[in-house]
């Protein structure tokens, strides 16, 4: 089978498109013939985390396709079923943090940028009927991350004001749609006027430039929850804009990881700072129900043929996307 593989050279230069062995099926696993797969920033990072001395690795965490073969102990799906993949391995029930041994598809085991993948049956769910193949294939990792951030960690409710600095990523476009579906007011920021306009088309109530004075621009607003994914470049501004007693939830950092906090300001403000990453299989099923109830679809920016992997990785690396990008297979 054809696959996008990382090997021998660190970084994007180590990517190739070549033949790999067809994955075998075990008694409790399912082999899926993939139709589409989603590209995430994690995949860009994996090209540095996966080392040249390690065996060749098929990248990719998101995917959707048709069941090709099932193990003898698998009962909830059958050959020919249309399915979507949960990329979190080994996290069954909702909990405060992932259990020991939790992994994400695409490192250390092979991922979805291939014609076929074999996964534990517990990671296979039926494709939501209202989603086409492109939408289903780019969904899981970003949508699950956004769902846990907003509902499990921040516990947003109708009437809350949620702020999303750096709108445009897959996670944040999902967060925008989810928060609006839950009855929240949403503020977004971006360095791009075009992305602010697109966010307003999706329902954002207020949009401001990331480099602006947020406190001046938003002096009439009260921010209850802020979803922080930029890191050092905006963290001080994030902490300064939320209301006293408000909450920051962080799931990533596209700039420097290390931030400095004025701890006195922090404890006098009675702020909450929460971390989040991915989500459990229980939350994944809740997510699929939520999507179907509200008929929410991913914001798909662009799809690439799998053979155009280099262009796709560079497109995401350079933050050209608004919403999700992925591969047709």
Short mmCIF file of C-alpha atoms in Angstrom, two decimals:
data_model
loop_
_atom_site.label_atom_id
_atom_site.label_comp_id
_atom_site.label_asym_id
_atom_site.label_seq_id
_atom_site.Cartn_x
_atom_site.Cartn_y
_atom_site.Cartn_z
CA UNK A 1 0.00 0.00 0.00
CA UNK A 2 1.06 3.63 -0.54
CA UNK A 3 1.81 5.77 2.53
CA UNK A 4 3.48 8.98 3.70
CA UNK A 5 6.44 7.80 5.76
CA UNK A 6 8.98 9.58 7.96
CA UNK A 7 12.46 8.04 8.02
CA UNK A 8 16.21 8.65 8.18
CA UNK A 9 16.20 12.48 8.28
CA UNK A 10 14.72 14.69 11.03
CA UNK A 11 12.08 17.23 10.00
CA UNK A 12 9.95 17.55 6.87
CA UNK A 13 12.93 16.51 4.73
CA UNK A 14 12.51 12.99 6.13
CA UNK A 15 9.07 12.52 4.55
CA UNK A 16 8.60 10.19 1.59
CA UNK A 17 5.65 8.71 -0.29
CA UNK A 18 6.30 5.02 -0.81
CA UNK A 19 5.10 1.44 -0.52
CA UNK A 20 4.57 -0.10 2.93
CA UNK A 21 3.30 -3.51 4.00
CA UNK A 22 -0.45 -3.99 4.36
CA UNK A 23 -1.26 -4.08 8.12
CA UNK A 24 -2.43 -7.43 9.49
CA UNK A 25 -5.65 -7.97 11.44
CA UNK A 26 -5.66 -9.44 14.97
CA UNK A 27 -8.70 -10.92 16.80
CA UNK A 28 -9.64 -7.60 18.46
CA UNK A 29 -8.63 -5.18 15.68
CA UNK A 30 -10.23 -3.69 12.58
CA UNK A 31 -8.58 -2.88 9.26
CA UNK A 32 -9.98 0.19 7.53
CA UNK A 33 -9.52 1.18 3.89
CA UNK A 34 -9.06 4.91 4.35
CA UNK A 35 -10.92 7.42 2.18
CA UNK A 36 -9.59 10.59 3.81
CA UNK A 37 -7.20 11.65 6.57
CA UNK A 38 -6.73 14.89 8.50
CA UNK A 39 -3.45 16.76 8.93
CA UNK A 40 -2.70 18.28 12.35
CA UNK A 41 0.11 20.35 13.82
CA UNK A 42 1.00 17.25 15.78
CA UNK A 43 2.03 15.62 12.50
CA UNK A 44 4.45 18.47 11.78
CA UNK A 45 5.91 18.06 15.28
CA UNK A 46 6.23 14.29 14.85
CA UNK A 47 8.72 14.81 12.02
CA UNK A 48 11.08 16.13 14.69
CA UNK A 49 10.04 13.81 17.52
CA UNK A 50 10.48 10.68 15.39
CA UNK A 51 14.24 10.17 15.19
CA UNK A 52 16.33 9.06 12.19
CA UNK A 53 17.55 5.91 13.98
CA UNK A 54 13.98 4.70 14.60
CA UNK A 55 12.11 2.42 12.14
CA UNK A 56 10.13 4.09 9.32
CA UNK A 57 6.83 5.54 10.59
CA UNK A 58 3.55 6.25 8.78
CA UNK A 59 2.29 9.60 10.08
CA UNK A 60 -1.27 10.77 10.69
CA UNK A 61 -3.83 10.65 13.50
CA UNK A 62 -7.19 11.40 11.85
CA UNK A 63 -9.02 9.32 9.30
CA UNK A 64 -12.27 7.87 8.00
CA UNK A 65 -13.02 5.03 5.64
CA UNK A 66 -14.67 1.68 5.03
CA UNK A 67 -14.11 -1.42 7.13
CA UNK A 68 -11.99 -3.84 5.10
CA UNK A 69 -11.64 -6.69 7.59
CA UNK A 70 -12.54 -7.35 11.24
CA UNK A 71 -10.97 -9.61 13.84
CA UNK A 72 -12.91 -12.64 15.01
CA UNK A 73 -13.80 -11.04 18.38
CA UNK A 74 -15.12 -7.76 16.90
CA UNK A 75 -18.89 -7.36 16.96
CA UNK A 76 -19.90 -3.68 16.76
CA UNK A 77 -18.75 -3.10 13.16
CA UNK A 78 -18.72 -5.26 10.04
CA UNK A 79 -16.95 -5.34 6.71
CA UNK A 80 -18.27 -2.55 4.50
CA UNK A 81 -19.32 -0.21 7.33
CA UNK A 82 -18.49 3.49 6.98
CA UNK A 83 -16.44 4.47 10.02
CA UNK A 84 -14.47 7.23 11.71
CA UNK A 85 -11.35 6.71 13.81
CA UNK A 86 -10.74 7.82 17.40
CA UNK A 87 -6.99 8.61 17.50
CA UNK A 88 -6.61 8.18 21.28
CA UNK A 89 -5.33 4.72 22.24
CA UNK A 90 -5.86 3.43 25.78
CA UNK A 91 -8.10 6.14 27.32
CA UNK A 92 -11.53 4.58 27.79
CA UNK A 93 -13.39 6.53 30.48
CA UNK A 94 -13.43 10.25 31.17
CA UNK A 95 -10.87 11.10 33.87
CA UNK A 96 -8.86 14.02 35.21
CA UNK A 97 -5.94 13.13 32.94
CA UNK A 98 -4.99 10.42 30.45
CA UNK A 99 -4.05 7.10 32.05
CA UNK A 100 -0.56 5.67 31.93
CA UNK A 101 0.11 4.15 28.53
CA UNK A 102 -2.14 6.56 26.61
CA UNK A 103 -0.88 7.09 23.05
CA UNK A 104 -2.06 8.90 19.95
CA UNK A 105 -2.25 7.23 16.55
CA UNK A 106 0.71 8.22 14.37
CA UNK A 107 3.48 7.91 16.97
CA UNK A 108 4.76 5.54 18.24
CA UNK A 109 2.59 3.25 16.04
CA UNK A 110 1.73 3.73 12.36
CA UNK A 111 -0.88 6.33 11.46
CA UNK A 112 -3.49 7.25 8.89
CA UNK A 113 -1.55 8.71 5.96
CA UNK A 114 -1.89 5.44 4.09
CA UNK A 115 -4.36 3.40 2.09
CA UNK A 116 -5.08 1.13 5.07
CA UNK A 117 -4.75 1.15 8.85
CA UNK A 118 -5.41 -1.43 11.54
CA UNK A 119 -6.57 -0.23 14.96
CA UNK A 120 -8.13 -1.69 18.11
CA UNK A 121 -11.86 -2.17 17.62
CA UNK A 122 -12.50 0.22 20.54
CA UNK A 123 -11.13 3.04 18.36
CA UNK A 124 -13.61 2.51 15.53
CA UNK A 125 -16.98 4.31 15.49
CA UNK A 126 -19.63 4.65 12.79
CA UNK A 127 -19.30 7.75 10.64
CA UNK A 128 -21.90 10.41 11.48
CA UNK A 129 -24.44 10.36 8.65
CA UNK A 130 -24.46 14.15 8.15
CA UNK A 131 -20.73 14.27 7.38
CA UNK A 132 -19.18 13.61 3.98
CA UNK A 133 -15.84 11.81 3.68
CA UNK A 134 -13.74 14.97 3.72
CA UNK A 135 -15.48 16.23 6.86
CA UNK A 136 -15.28 12.89 8.66
CA UNK A 137 -11.61 12.36 7.83
CA UNK A 138 -10.39 15.64 9.34
CA UNK A 139 -12.59 15.58 12.42
CA UNK A 140 -11.41 13.57 15.34
CA UNK A 141 -8.26 14.94 16.97
CA UNK A 142 -9.15 18.63 16.76
CA UNK A 143 -12.84 18.19 17.54
CA UNK A 144 -12.18 15.96 20.54
CA UNK A 145 -9.58 18.41 21.84
CA UNK A 146 -12.04 21.32 21.54
CA UNK A 147 -14.87 19.32 23.12
CA UNK A 148 -12.85 18.43 26.24
CA UNK A 149 -11.46 21.97 26.55
CA UNK A 150 -14.90 23.59 26.54
CA UNK A 151 -17.17 21.08 28.22
CA UNK A 152 -15.06 18.82 30.44
CA UNK A 153 -12.42 21.30 31.58
CA UNK A 154 -13.94 24.81 31.30
CA UNK A 155 -17.52 23.60 31.79
CA UNK A 156 -18.92 26.43 29.68
CA UNK A 157 -22.61 27.19 29.84
CA UNK A 158 -25.13 29.25 27.94
CA UNK A 159 -24.50 32.97 28.43
CA UNK A 160 -20.74 32.65 29.04
CA UNK A 161 -18.33 34.74 27.00
CA UNK A 162 -15.57 32.59 25.50
CA UNK A 163 -12.47 34.13 23.91
CA UNK A 164 -10.42 32.33 21.24
CA UNK A 165 -7.10 34.06 20.46
CA UNK A 166 -5.52 33.03 17.16
CA UNK A 167 -8.67 31.83 15.38
CA UNK A 168 -8.04 29.73 12.29
CA UNK A 169 -6.73 26.43 13.59
CA UNK A 170 -8.78 23.27 13.42
CA UNK A 171 -9.30 23.15 17.19
CA UNK A 172 -10.35 26.78 17.48
CA UNK A 173 -12.78 26.66 14.55
CA UNK A 174 -14.41 23.68 16.27
CA UNK A 175 -14.37 25.57 19.58
CA UNK A 176 -16.13 28.50 17.90
CA UNK A 177 -18.87 26.28 16.52
CA UNK A 178 -19.25 24.28 19.75
CA UNK A 179 -19.41 27.37 21.97
CA UNK A 180 -22.07 28.98 19.78
CA UNK A 181 -24.09 25.75 19.79
CA UNK A 182 -23.92 25.80 23.60
CA UNK A 183 -25.29 29.37 23.73
CA UNK A 184 -22.05 31.20 24.51
CA UNK A 185 -20.89 34.58 23.26
CA UNK A 186 -17.59 34.23 21.36
CA UNK A 187 -14.72 36.70 20.88
CA UNK A 188 -11.91 35.84 18.46
CA UNK A 189 -8.55 37.35 17.61
CA UNK A 190 -6.28 36.95 14.59
CA UNK A 191 -3.40 38.70 12.87
CA UNK A 192 -5.45 38.39 9.67
CA UNK A 193 -8.47 40.56 8.86
CA UNK A 194 -9.57 37.85 6.43
CA UNK A 195 -9.63 35.21 9.20
CA UNK A 196 -11.58 37.57 11.47
CA UNK A 197 -14.16 38.02 8.72
CA UNK A 198 -14.44 34.28 8.18
CA UNK A 199 -14.86 33.72 11.92
CA UNK A 200 -17.71 36.22 12.02
CA UNK A 201 -19.37 34.35 9.16
CA UNK A 202 -19.26 31.25 11.38
CA UNK A 203 -20.93 33.10 14.25
CA UNK A 204 -18.19 34.91 16.17
CA UNK A 205 -19.72 37.91 17.97
CA UNK A 206 -16.58 40.05 18.17
CA UNK A 207 -13.25 39.98 16.33
CA UNK A 208 -10.11 41.96 17.17
CA UNK A 209 -6.58 41.94 15.83
CA UNK A 210 -4.18 39.91 17.94
CA UNK A 211 -1.64 42.76 18.10
CA UNK A 212 -4.23 45.28 19.34
CA UNK A 213 -4.81 46.42 22.93
CA UNK A 214 -7.35 43.81 24.00
CA UNK A 215 -8.36 45.65 27.16
CA UNK A 216 -9.16 48.78 25.15
CA UNK A 217 -10.87 46.92 22.29
CA UNK A 218 -12.91 44.78 24.68
CA UNK A 219 -13.58 47.27 27.48
CA UNK A 220 -17.31 46.61 27.21
CA UNK A 221 -16.85 42.81 27.39
CA UNK A 222 -16.41 40.35 30.26
CA UNK A 223 -14.41 37.24 29.35
CA UNK A 224 -15.38 34.18 31.38
CA UNK A 225 -13.29 31.53 29.59
CA UNK A 226 -10.26 31.99 27.36
CA UNK A 227 -8.84 29.14 25.28
CA UNK A 228 -5.07 29.67 25.06
CA UNK A 229 -3.11 27.88 22.34
CA UNK A 230 -0.51 30.47 21.32
CA UNK A 231 1.78 30.41 24.35
CA UNK A 232 4.35 33.01 25.34
CA UNK A 233 3.42 35.54 22.63
CA UNK A 234 -0.06 36.17 24.07
CA UNK A 235 -0.23 34.61 27.52
CA UNK A 236 0.18 37.87 29.49
CA UNK A 237 -2.54 39.49 27.39
CA UNK A 238 -4.78 36.47 27.99
CA UNK A 239 -4.31 36.67 31.74
CA UNK A 240 -5.01 40.41 31.68
CA UNK A 241 -8.29 40.16 29.76
CA UNK A 242 -10.22 37.48 31.65
CA UNK A 243 -12.54 38.55 34.47
CA UNK A 244 -11.58 38.00 38.10
CA UNK A 245 -12.36 34.39 38.88
CA UNK A 246 -12.23 33.56 35.15
CA UNK A 247 -10.61 30.56 33.52
CA UNK A 248 -7.85 29.99 31.00
CA UNK A 249 -7.68 26.54 29.40
CA UNK A 250 -4.54 25.76 27.42
CA UNK A 251 -4.05 22.84 25.05
CA UNK A 252 -1.01 23.90 23.03
CA UNK A 253 1.56 26.55 22.21
CA UNK A 254 2.37 27.67 18.68
CA UNK A 255 4.99 30.07 20.09
CA UNK A 256 7.43 29.49 23.00
CA UNK A 257 6.27 26.96 25.59
CA UNK A 258 7.61 28.80 28.65
CA UNK A 259 5.61 31.70 30.10
CA UNK A 260 6.12 33.95 33.12
CA UNK A 261 3.22 34.67 35.48
CA UNK A 262 2.91 37.50 37.99
CA UNK A 263 1.81 35.13 40.74
CA UNK A 264 0.52 37.91 43.02
CA UNK A 265 -1.70 39.23 40.25
CA UNK A 266 -2.77 35.66 39.60
CA UNK A 267 -3.88 34.80 43.12
CA UNK A 268 -5.50 38.20 43.77
CA UNK A 269 -7.47 37.69 40.58
CA UNK A 270 -8.65 34.26 41.77
CA UNK A 271 -7.93 32.95 38.28
CA UNK A 272 -8.17 29.32 37.13
CA UNK A 273 -5.51 27.89 34.80
CA UNK A 274 -6.32 24.46 33.34
CA UNK A 275 -4.44 22.17 30.99
CA UNK A 276 -6.11 19.86 28.50
CA UNK A 277 -5.13 17.41 25.79
CA UNK A 278 -7.21 15.21 23.51
CA UNK A 279 -9.96 13.25 25.32
CA UNK A 280 -11.29 9.84 26.30
CA UNK A 281 -13.31 7.34 24.27
CA UNK A 282 -16.29 8.26 26.44
CA UNK A 283 -15.92 11.92 25.45
CA UNK A 284 -15.43 10.93 21.81
CA UNK A 285 -18.84 9.26 21.79
CA UNK A 286 -20.36 12.31 23.51
CA UNK A 287 -18.73 14.47 20.83
CA UNK A 288 -20.27 12.44 18.00
CA UNK A 289 -23.72 12.75 19.65
CA UNK A 290 -23.19 16.52 20.04
CA UNK A 291 -22.22 16.88 16.38
CA UNK A 292 -25.26 14.95 15.21
CA UNK A 293 -27.63 16.85 17.51
CA UNK A 294 -26.44 20.25 16.29
CA UNK A 295 -25.53 19.11 12.75
CA UNK A 296 -22.05 20.62 13.18
CA UNK A 297 -19.50 20.05 10.44
CA UNK A 298 -15.75 20.72 10.35
CA UNK A 299 -14.59 23.85 8.58
CA UNK A 300 -12.61 22.23 5.76
CA UNK A 301 -10.08 24.62 4.23
CA UNK A 302 -8.39 22.40 1.65
CA UNK A 303 -7.81 18.75 0.76
CA UNK A 304 -4.65 17.44 -0.91
CA UNK A 305 -3.92 14.18 -2.74
CA UNK A 306 -1.77 12.01 -0.47
CA UNK A 307 1.06 12.27 -2.99
CA UNK A 308 1.14 16.08 -2.44
CA UNK A 309 2.17 15.59 1.18
CA UNK A 310 5.04 18.12 1.00
CA UNK A 311 2.79 20.99 -0.07
CA UNK A 312 0.22 20.05 2.57
CA UNK A 313 2.73 19.96 5.44
CA UNK A 314 4.18 23.33 4.42
CA UNK A 315 0.69 24.84 4.08
CA UNK A 316 -0.13 23.87 7.67
CA UNK A 317 3.31 24.75 9.03
CA UNK A 318 2.93 28.27 7.64
CA UNK A 319 -0.60 28.68 9.13
CA UNK A 320 -2.21 29.35 5.76
CA UNK A 321 -5.31 27.41 6.75
CA UNK A 322 -8.61 28.54 8.20
CA UNK A 323 -10.03 25.35 9.63
CA UNK A 324 -8.93 21.83 8.76
CA UNK A 325 -6.83 20.49 5.92
CA UNK A 326 -6.39 16.88 4.96
CA UNK A 327 -5.71 14.22 2.35
CA UNK A 328 -7.88 12.33 -0.08
CA UNK A 329 -6.65 8.76 -0.43
#
